[in-house]
CSV table of C-alpha atoms and ligand atoms in Angstrom, one decimal:
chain,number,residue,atom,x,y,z
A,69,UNK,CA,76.4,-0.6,79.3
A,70,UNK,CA,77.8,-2.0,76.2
A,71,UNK,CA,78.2,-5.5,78.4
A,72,UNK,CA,74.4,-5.5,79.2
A,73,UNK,CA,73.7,-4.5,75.9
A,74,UNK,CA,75.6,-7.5,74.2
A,75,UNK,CA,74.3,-9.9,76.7
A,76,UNK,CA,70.8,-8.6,76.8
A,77,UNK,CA,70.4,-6.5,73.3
A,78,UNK,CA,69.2,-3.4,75.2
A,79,UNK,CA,70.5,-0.5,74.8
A,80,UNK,CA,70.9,2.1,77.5
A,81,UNK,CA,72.1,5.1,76.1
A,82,UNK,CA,69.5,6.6,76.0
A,83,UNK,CA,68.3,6.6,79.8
A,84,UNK,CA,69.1,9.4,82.6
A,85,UNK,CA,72.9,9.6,82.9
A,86,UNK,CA,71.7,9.8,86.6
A,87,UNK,CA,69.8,7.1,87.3
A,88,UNK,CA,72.1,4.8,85.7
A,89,UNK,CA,75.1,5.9,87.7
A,90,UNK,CA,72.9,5.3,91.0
A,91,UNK,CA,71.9,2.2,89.8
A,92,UNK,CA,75.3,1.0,89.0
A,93,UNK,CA,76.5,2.1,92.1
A,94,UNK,CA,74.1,0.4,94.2
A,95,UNK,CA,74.9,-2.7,92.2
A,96,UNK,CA,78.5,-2.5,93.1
A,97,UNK,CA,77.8,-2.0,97.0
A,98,UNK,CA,75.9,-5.1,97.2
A,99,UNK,CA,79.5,-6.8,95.4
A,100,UNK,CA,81.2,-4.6,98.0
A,101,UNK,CA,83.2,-3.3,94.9
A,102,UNK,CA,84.3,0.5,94.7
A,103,UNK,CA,86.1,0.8,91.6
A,104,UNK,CA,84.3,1.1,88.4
A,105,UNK,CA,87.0,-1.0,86.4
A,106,UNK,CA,86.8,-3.8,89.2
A,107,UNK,CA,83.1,-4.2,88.4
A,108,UNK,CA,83.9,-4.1,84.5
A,109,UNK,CA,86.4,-7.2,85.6
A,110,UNK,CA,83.3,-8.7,87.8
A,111,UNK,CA,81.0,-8.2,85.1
A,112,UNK,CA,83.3,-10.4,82.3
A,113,UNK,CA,83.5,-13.1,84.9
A,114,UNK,CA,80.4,-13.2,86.6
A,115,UNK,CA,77.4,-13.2,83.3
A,116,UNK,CA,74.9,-13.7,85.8
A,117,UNK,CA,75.8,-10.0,87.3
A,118,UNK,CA,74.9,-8.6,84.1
A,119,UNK,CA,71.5,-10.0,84.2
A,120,UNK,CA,71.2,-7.8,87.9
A,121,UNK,CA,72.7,-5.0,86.6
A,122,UNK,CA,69.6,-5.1,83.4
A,123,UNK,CA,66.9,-5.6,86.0
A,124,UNK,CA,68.6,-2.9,88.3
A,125,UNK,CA,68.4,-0.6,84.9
A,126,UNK,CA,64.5,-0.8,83.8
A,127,UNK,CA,63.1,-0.5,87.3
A,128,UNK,CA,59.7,-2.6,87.3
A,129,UNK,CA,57.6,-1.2,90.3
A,130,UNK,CA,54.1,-1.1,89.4
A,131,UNK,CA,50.8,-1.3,90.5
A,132,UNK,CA,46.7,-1.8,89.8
A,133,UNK,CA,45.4,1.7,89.7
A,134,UNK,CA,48.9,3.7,90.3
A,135,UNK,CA,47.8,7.4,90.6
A,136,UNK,CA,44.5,6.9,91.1
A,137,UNK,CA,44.2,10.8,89.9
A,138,UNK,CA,45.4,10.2,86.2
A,139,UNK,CA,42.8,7.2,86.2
A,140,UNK,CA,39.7,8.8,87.2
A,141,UNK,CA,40.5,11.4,84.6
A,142,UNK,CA,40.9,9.0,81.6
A,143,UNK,CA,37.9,7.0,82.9
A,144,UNK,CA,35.9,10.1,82.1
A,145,UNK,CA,37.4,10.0,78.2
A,146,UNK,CA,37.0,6.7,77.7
A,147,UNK,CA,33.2,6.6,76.5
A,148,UNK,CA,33.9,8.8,73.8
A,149,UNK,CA,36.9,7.2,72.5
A,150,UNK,CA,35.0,3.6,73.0
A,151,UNK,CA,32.2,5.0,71.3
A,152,UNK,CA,34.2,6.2,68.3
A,153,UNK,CA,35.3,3.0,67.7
A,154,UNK,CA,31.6,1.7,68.2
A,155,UNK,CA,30.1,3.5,65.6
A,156,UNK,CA,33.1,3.0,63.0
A,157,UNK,CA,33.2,-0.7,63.8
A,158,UNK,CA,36.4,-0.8,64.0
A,159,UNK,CA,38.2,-2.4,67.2
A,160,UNK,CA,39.7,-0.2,69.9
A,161,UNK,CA,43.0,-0.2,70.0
A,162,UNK,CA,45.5,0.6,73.1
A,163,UNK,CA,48.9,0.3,74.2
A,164,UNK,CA,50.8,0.1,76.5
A,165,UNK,CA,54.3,0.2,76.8
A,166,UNK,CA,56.6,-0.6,79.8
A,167,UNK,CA,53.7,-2.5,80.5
A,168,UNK,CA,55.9,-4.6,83.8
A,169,UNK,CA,53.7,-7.4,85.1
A,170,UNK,CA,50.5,-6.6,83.6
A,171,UNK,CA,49.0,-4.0,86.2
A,172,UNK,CA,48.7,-0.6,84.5
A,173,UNK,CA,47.3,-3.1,81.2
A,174,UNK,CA,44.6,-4.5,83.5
A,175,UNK,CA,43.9,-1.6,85.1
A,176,UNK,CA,43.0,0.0,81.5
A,177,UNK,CA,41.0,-3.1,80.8
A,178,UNK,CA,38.9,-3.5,83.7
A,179,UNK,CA,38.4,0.5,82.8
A,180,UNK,CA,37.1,0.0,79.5
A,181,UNK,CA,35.1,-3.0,80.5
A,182,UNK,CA,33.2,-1.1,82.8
A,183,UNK,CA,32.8,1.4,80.5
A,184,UNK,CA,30.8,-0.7,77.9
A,185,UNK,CA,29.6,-3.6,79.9
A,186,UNK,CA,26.1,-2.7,79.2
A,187,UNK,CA,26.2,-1.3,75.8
A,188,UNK,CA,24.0,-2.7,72.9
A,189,UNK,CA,27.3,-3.0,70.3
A,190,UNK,CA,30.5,-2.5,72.2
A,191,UNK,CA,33.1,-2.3,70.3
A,192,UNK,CA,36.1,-5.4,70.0
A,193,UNK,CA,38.8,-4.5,71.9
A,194,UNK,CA,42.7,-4.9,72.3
A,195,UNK,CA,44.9,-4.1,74.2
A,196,UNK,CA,49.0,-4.3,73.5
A,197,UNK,CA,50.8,-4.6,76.4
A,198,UNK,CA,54.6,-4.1,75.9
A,199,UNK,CA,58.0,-4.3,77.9
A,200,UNK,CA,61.8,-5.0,77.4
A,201,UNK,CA,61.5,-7.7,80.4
A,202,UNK,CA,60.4,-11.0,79.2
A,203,UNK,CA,60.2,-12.2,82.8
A,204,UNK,CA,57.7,-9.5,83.2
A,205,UNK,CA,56.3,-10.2,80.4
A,206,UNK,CA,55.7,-14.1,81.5
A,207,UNK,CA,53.7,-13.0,84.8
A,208,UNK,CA,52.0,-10.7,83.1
A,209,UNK,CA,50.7,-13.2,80.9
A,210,UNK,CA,49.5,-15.4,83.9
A,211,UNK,CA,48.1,-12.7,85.6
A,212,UNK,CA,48.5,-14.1,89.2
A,213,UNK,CA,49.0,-11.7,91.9
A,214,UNK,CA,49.2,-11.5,95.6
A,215,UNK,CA,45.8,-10.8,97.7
A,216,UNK,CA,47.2,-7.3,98.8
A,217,UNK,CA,46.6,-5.7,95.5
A,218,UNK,CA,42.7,-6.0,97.2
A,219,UNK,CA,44.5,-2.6,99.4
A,220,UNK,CA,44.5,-0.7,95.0
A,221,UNK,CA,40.8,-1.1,94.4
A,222,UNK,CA,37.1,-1.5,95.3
A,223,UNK,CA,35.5,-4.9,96.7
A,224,UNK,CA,33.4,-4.3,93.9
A,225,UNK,CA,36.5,-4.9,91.3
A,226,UNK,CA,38.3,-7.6,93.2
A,227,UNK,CA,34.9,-9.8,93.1
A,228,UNK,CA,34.1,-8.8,89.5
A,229,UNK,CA,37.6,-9.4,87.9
A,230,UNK,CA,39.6,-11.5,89.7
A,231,UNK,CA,39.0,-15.1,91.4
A,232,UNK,CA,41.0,-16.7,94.2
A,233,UNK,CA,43.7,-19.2,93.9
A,234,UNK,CA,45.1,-20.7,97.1
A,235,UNK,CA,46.9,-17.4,98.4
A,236,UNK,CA,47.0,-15.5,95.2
A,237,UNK,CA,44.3,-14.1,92.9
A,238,UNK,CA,44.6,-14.3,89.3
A,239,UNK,CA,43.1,-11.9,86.9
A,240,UNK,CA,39.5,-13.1,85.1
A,241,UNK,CA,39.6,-14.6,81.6
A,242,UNK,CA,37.5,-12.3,80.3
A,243,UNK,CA,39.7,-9.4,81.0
A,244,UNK,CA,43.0,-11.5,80.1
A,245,UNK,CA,41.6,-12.2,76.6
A,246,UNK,CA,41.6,-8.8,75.3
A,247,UNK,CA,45.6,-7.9,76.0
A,248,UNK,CA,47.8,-8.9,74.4
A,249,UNK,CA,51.4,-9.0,75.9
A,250,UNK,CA,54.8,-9.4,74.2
A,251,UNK,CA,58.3,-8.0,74.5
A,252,UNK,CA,59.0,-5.2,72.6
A,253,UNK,CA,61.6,-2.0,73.6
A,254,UNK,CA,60.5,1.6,73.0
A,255,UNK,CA,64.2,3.0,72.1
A,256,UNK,CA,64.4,-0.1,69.6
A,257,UNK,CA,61.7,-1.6,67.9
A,258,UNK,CA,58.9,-0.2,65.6
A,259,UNK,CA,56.1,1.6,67.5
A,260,UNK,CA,52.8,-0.2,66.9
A,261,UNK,CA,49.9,1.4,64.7
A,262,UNK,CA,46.3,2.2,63.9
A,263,UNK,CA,45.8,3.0,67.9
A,264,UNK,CA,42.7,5.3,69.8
A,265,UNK,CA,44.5,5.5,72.9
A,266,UNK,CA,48.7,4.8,74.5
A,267,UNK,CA,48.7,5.0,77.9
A,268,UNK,CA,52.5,4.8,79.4
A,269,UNK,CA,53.4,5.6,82.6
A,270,UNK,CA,56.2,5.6,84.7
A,271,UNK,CA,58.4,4.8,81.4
A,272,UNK,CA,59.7,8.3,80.3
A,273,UNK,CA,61.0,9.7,83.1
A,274,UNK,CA,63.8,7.5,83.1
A,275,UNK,CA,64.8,8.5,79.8
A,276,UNK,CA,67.2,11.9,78.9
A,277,UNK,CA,64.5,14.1,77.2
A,278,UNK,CA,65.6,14.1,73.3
A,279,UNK,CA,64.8,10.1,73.6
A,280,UNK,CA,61.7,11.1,75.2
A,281,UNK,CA,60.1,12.2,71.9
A,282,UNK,CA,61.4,9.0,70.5
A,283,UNK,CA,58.6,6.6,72.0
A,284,UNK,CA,56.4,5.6,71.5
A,285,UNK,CA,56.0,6.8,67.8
A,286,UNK,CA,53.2,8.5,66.8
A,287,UNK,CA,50.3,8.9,69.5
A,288,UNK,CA,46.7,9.8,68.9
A,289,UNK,CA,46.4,10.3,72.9
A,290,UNK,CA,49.0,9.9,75.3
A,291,UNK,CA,48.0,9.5,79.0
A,292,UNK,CA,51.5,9.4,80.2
B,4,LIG,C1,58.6,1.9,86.7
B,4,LIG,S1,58.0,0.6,85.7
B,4,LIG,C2,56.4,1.2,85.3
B,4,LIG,C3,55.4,0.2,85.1
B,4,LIG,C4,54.0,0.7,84.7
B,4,LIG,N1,54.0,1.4,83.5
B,4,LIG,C5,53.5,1.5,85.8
B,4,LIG,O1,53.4,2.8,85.7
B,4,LIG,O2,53.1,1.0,86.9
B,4,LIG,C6,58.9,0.9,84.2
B,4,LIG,C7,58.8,-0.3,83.2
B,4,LIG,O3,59.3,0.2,81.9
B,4,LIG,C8,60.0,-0.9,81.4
B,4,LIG,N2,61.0,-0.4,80.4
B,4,LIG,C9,62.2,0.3,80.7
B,4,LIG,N3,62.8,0.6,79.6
B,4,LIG,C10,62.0,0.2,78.5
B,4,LIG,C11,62.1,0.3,77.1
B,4,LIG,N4,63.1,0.9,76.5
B,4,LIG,N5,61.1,-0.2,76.4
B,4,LIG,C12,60.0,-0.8,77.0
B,4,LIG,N6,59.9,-0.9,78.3
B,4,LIG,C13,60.8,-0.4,79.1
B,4,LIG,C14,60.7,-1.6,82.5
B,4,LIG,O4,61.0,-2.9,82.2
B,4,LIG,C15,59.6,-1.5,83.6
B,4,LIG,O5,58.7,-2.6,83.5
């Protein structure tokens, strides 16, 4: 760990003792290595291994609409919050940490677009989108994804949001311009502020629980 955390500048301590060790381990079968202190050797010589064992570590499966559940139910809360922000004037602000390639940030997007997509005054929106992996980060920021993610919602949403490009589809402009995305690491860095809603999923359960409460900060409403 303290390799990948001098190479990369993350910090692992504070994840499951567990899922680190399995994800060590399965590093170390794919280099056929079996003892711990031969993989510490691997690891001086071979930089690039420590880049494997980071993205091994943070785990980025994701998807549009993961838990379809959790979403219906914050679809329901989301006119009051939007309308909060309407009346105040203020922009509505979210985030998103551990944010991956964008999905779970879209997903809350094309939410709240739908929400007030015939209101008189909607509200300005944005949306922070954040994650320790920059490469992540990167595609996220295109927002290009393979036709199959048609299988995680309605016709309806593929047509409105998203347009075809060759073999991929790529998220519409008008969803893309209200997140914003940037690295950031929830153990680390400052927790962003003034916000109506965090959503963050899929981020905390690979953490031991006193760094739980760490991140993100302080949360009007977690959806996690
Ligand atoms: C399993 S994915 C979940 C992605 C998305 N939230 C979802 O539910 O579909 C976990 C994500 O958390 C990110 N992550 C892990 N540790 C992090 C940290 N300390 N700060 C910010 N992001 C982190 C990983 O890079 C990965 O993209």
């Amino acid at each position: 760990m303290q390799q990948v955390r001098n190479r990369t500048g993350h910090d692992f301590s504070g994840y499951k003792i567990s899922t680190i060790n399995r994800r060590l381990e399965r590093r170390m079968d794919l280099q056929r290595i079996h003892e711990p202190q031969a993989y510490l050797v691997y690891l001086q010589d071979h930089p690039e291994e420590i880049d494997l064992l980071f993205q091994e570590f943070i785990i980025s499966v994701t998807n549009f609409f993961r838990d379809p559940h959790a979403w219906l139910s914050l679809s329901e809360q989301l006119p009051a919050l939007l309308k909060q922000a309407a009346q105040t004037g203020q922009e509505f602000r979210a985030w998103v940490p551990g944010c991956a390639t964008g999905e779970e940030a879209y997903t809350l997007a094309i939410l709240i677009q739908e929400c007030i997509a015939d209101w008189e005054q909607p509200p300005a929106v944005r949306i922070f989108a954040t994650d320790v992996d920059q490469t992540a980060i990167e595609k996220a920021r295109v927002g290009r994804y393979p036709r199959s993610i048609s299988q995680f919602m309605s016709e309806t949403f593929m047509r409105r949001y998203f347009s075809a490009e060759n073999d991929t589809v790529r998220i519409g402009r008008e969803v893309r311009d209200i997140v914003v995305f940037a690295e950031h690491n929830v153990l680390q860095d400052p927790p962003f502020t003034n916000l109506d809603l965090i959503t963050c999923r899929n981020l905390m359960i690979y953490l031991e629980r006193d760094r739980q409460g760490a991140a993100p900060g302080t949360v009007p409403l977690c959806f996690a």
